[in-house]
XYZ file of N, CA and C in Angstrom:
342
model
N 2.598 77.378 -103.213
C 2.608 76.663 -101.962
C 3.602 77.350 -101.022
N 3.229 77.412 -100.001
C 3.729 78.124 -98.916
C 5.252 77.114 -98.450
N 6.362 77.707 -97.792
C 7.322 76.911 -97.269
C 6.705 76.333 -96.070
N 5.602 76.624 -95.490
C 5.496 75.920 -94.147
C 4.627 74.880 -94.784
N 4.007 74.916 -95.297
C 3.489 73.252 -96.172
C 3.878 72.397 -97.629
N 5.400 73.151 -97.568
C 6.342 72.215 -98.433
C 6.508 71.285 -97.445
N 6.260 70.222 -97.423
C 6.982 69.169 -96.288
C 8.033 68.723 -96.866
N 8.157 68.338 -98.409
C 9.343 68.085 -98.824
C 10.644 68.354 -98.775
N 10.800 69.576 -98.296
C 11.768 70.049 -98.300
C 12.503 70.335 -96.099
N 11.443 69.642 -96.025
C 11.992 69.469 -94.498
C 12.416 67.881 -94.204
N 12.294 67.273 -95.426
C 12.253 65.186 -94.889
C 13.638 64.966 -94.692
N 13.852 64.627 -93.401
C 14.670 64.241 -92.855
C 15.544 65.214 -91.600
N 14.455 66.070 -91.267
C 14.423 66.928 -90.174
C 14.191 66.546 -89.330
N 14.924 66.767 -87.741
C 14.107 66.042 -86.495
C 13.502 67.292 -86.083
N 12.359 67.127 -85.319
C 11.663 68.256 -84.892
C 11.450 68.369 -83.614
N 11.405 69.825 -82.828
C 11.457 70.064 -82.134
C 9.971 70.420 -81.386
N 9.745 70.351 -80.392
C 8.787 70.076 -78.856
C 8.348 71.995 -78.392
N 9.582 72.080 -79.002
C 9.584 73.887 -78.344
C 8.434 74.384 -79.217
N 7.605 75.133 -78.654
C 6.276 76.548 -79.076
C 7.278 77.091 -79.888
N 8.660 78.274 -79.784
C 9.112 79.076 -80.215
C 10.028 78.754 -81.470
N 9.761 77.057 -81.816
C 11.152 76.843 -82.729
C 10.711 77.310 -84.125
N 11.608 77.784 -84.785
C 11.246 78.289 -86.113
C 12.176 77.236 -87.660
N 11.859 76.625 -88.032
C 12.719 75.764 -89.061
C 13.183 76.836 -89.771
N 14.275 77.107 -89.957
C 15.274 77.694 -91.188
C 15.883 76.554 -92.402
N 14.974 77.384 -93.819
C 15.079 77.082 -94.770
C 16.433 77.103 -95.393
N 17.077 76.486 -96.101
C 18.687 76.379 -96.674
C 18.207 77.342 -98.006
N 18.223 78.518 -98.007
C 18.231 78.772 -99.548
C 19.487 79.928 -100.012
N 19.796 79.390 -101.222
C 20.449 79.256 -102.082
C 21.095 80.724 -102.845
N 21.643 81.472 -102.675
C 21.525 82.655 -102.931
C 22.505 82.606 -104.219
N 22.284 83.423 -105.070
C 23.230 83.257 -106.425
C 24.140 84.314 -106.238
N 25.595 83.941 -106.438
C 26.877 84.577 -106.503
C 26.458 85.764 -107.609
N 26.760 87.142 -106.907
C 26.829 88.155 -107.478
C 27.913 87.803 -108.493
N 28.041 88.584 -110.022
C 28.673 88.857 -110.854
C 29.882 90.085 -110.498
N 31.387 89.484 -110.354
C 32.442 90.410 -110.120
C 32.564 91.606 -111.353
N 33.321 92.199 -111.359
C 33.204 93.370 -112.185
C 34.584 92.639 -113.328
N 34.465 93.365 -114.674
C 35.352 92.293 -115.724
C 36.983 92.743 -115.244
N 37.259 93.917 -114.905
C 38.486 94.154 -114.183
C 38.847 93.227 -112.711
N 38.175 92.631 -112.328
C 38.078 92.434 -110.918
C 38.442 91.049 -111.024
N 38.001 90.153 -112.175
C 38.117 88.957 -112.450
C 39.411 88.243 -113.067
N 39.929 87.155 -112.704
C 41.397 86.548 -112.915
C 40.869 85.436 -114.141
N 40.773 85.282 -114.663
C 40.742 84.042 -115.989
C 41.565 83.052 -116.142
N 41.585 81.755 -116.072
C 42.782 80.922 -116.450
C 42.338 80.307 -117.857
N 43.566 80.529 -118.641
C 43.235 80.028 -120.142
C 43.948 78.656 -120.244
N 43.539 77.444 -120.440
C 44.482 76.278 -120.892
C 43.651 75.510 -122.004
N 44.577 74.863 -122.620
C 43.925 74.180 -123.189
C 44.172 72.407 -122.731
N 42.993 71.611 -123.579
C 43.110 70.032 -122.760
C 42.628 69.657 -124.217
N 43.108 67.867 -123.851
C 42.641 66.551 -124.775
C 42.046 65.707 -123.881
N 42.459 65.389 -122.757
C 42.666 64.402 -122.262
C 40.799 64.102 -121.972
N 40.472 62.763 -122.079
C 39.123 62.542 -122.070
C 38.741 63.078 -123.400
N 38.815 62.800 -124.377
C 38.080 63.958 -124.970
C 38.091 63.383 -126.488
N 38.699 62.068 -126.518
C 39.046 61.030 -127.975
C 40.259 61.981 -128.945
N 41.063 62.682 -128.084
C 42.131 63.260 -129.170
C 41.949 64.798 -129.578
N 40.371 65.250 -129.287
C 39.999 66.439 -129.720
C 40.660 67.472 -128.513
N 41.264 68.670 -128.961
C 41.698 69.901 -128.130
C 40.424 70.392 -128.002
N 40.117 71.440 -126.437
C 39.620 72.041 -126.154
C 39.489 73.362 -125.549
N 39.629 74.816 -125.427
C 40.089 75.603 -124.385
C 39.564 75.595 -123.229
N 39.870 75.493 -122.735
C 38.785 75.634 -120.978
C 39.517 77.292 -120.193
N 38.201 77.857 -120.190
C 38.544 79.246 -119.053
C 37.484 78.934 -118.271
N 38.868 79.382 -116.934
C 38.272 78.484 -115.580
C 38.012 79.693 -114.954
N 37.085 79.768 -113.117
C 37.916 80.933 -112.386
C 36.552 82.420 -112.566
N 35.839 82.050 -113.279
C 34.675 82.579 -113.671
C 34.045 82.955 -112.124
N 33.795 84.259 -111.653
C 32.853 84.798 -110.585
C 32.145 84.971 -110.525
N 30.105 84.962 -110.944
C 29.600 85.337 -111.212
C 28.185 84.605 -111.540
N 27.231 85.014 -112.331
C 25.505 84.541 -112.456
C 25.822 83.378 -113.212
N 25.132 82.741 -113.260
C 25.370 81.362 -114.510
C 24.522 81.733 -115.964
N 23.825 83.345 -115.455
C 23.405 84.037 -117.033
C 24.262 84.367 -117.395
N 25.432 85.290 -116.630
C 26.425 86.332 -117.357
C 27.430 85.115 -117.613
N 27.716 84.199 -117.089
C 28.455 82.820 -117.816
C 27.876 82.147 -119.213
N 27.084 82.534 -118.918
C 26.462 82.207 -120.604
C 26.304 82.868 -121.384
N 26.085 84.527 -121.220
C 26.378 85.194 -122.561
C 28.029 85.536 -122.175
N 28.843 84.957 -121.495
C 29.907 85.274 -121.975
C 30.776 84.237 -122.734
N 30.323 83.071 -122.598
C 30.417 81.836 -123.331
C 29.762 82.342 -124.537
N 28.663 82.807 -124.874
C 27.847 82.905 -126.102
C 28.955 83.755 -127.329
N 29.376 84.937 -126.440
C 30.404 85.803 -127.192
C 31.411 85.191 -127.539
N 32.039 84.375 -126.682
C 33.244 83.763 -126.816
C 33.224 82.878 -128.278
N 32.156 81.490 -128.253
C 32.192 81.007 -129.295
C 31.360 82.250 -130.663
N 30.898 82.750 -130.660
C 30.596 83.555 -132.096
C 32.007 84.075 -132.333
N 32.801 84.976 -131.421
C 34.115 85.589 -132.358
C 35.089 84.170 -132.652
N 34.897 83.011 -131.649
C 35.784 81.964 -132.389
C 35.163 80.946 -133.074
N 33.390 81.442 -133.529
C 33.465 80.380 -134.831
C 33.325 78.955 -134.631
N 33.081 78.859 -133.099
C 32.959 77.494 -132.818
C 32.002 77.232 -131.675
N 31.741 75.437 -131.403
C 30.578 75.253 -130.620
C 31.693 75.686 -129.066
N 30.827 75.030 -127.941
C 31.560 74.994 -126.379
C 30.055 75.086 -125.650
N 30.275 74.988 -124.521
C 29.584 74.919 -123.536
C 29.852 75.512 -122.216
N 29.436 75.908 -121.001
C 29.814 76.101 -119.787
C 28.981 75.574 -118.529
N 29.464 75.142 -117.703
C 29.129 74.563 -116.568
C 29.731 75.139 -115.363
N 29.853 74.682 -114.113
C 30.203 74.711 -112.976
C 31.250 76.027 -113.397
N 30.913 77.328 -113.633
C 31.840 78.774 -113.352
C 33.092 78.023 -114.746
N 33.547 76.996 -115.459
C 34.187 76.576 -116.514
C 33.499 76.822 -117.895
N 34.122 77.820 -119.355
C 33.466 77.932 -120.298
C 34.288 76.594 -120.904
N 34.295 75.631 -121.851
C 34.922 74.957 -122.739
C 34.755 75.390 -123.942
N 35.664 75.945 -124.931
C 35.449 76.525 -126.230
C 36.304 75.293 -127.074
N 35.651 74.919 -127.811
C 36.057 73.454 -128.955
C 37.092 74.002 -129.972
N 38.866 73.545 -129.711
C 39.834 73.919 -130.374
C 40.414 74.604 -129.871
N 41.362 74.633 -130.490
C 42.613 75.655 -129.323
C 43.188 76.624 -129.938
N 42.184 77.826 -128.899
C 42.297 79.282 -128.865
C 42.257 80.217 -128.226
N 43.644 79.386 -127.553
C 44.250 80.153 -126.511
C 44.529 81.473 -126.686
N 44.941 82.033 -127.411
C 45.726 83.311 -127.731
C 44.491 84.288 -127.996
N 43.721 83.728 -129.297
C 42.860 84.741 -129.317
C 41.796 84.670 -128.450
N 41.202 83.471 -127.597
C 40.426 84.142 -126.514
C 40.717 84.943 -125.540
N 42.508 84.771 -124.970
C 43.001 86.021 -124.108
C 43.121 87.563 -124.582
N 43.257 87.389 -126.181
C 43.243 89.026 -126.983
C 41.502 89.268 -126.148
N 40.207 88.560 -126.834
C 39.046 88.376 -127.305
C 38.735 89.283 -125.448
N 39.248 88.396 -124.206
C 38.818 88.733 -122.678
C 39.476 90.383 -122.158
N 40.479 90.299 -123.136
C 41.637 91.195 -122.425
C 40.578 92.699 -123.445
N 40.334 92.621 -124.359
C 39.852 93.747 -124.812
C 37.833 93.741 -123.730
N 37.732 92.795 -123.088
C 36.625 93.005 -122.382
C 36.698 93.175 -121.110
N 37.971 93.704 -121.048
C 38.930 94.188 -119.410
C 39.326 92.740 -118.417
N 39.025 91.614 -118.755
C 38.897 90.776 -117.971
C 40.880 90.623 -117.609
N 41.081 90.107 -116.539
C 42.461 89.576 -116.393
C 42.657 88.401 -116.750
N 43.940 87.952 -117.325
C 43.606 86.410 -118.007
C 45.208 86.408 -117.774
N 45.130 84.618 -117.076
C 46.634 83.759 -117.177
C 46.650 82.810 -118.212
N 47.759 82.626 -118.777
C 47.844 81.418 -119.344
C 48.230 80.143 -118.546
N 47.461 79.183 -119.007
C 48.254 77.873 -118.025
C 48.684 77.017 -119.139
């Protein structure tokens, strides 16, 4: 289906009278992937919410929400554990802090501790 007979995606547009008006579509362009030198990492770990369980969270992530996921994917296989990632945040289950900054730092990435 063509964008000029998506109507859906125009509801709640006022429209214009003019011959020459052209509707501009909002789309969405995906954040290029920074280079692993180029990128700052924050390593912390958390409980809070979470019923008592530690978690690592690396925040600060630049990049595709593919290359966030195989870099989450790597992350939990060398630590052996589940996690997830969302919004540019990986969460790796347990606290491994140290060796996920060894784990980033040998994949050039820059990494803080918080």
């Amino acid at each position: 289906m063509s964008k000029q007979q998506n109507w859906k995606e125009r509801l709640g547009t006022v429209y214009s009278t003019d011959q020459n008006f052209n509707y501009n579509y909002n789309e969405e362009t995906e954040q290029q992937t920074l280079e692993n030198n180029k990128q700052i990492l924050y390593i912390k770990t958390d409980n809070k919410q979470r019923k008592g369980k530690t978690v690592t969270l690396i925040s600060n992530f630049i990049g595709t929400d593919e290359d966030l996921q195989t870099l989450t994917k790597m992350l939990k296989t060398k630590c052996g554990v589940g996690g997830t990632a969302k919004d540019n945040e990986i969460m790796i289950q347990g606290d491994f802090k140290q060796k996920i900054k060894e784990i980033l730092e040998k994949e050039n990435y820059k990494t803080k501790l918080h």
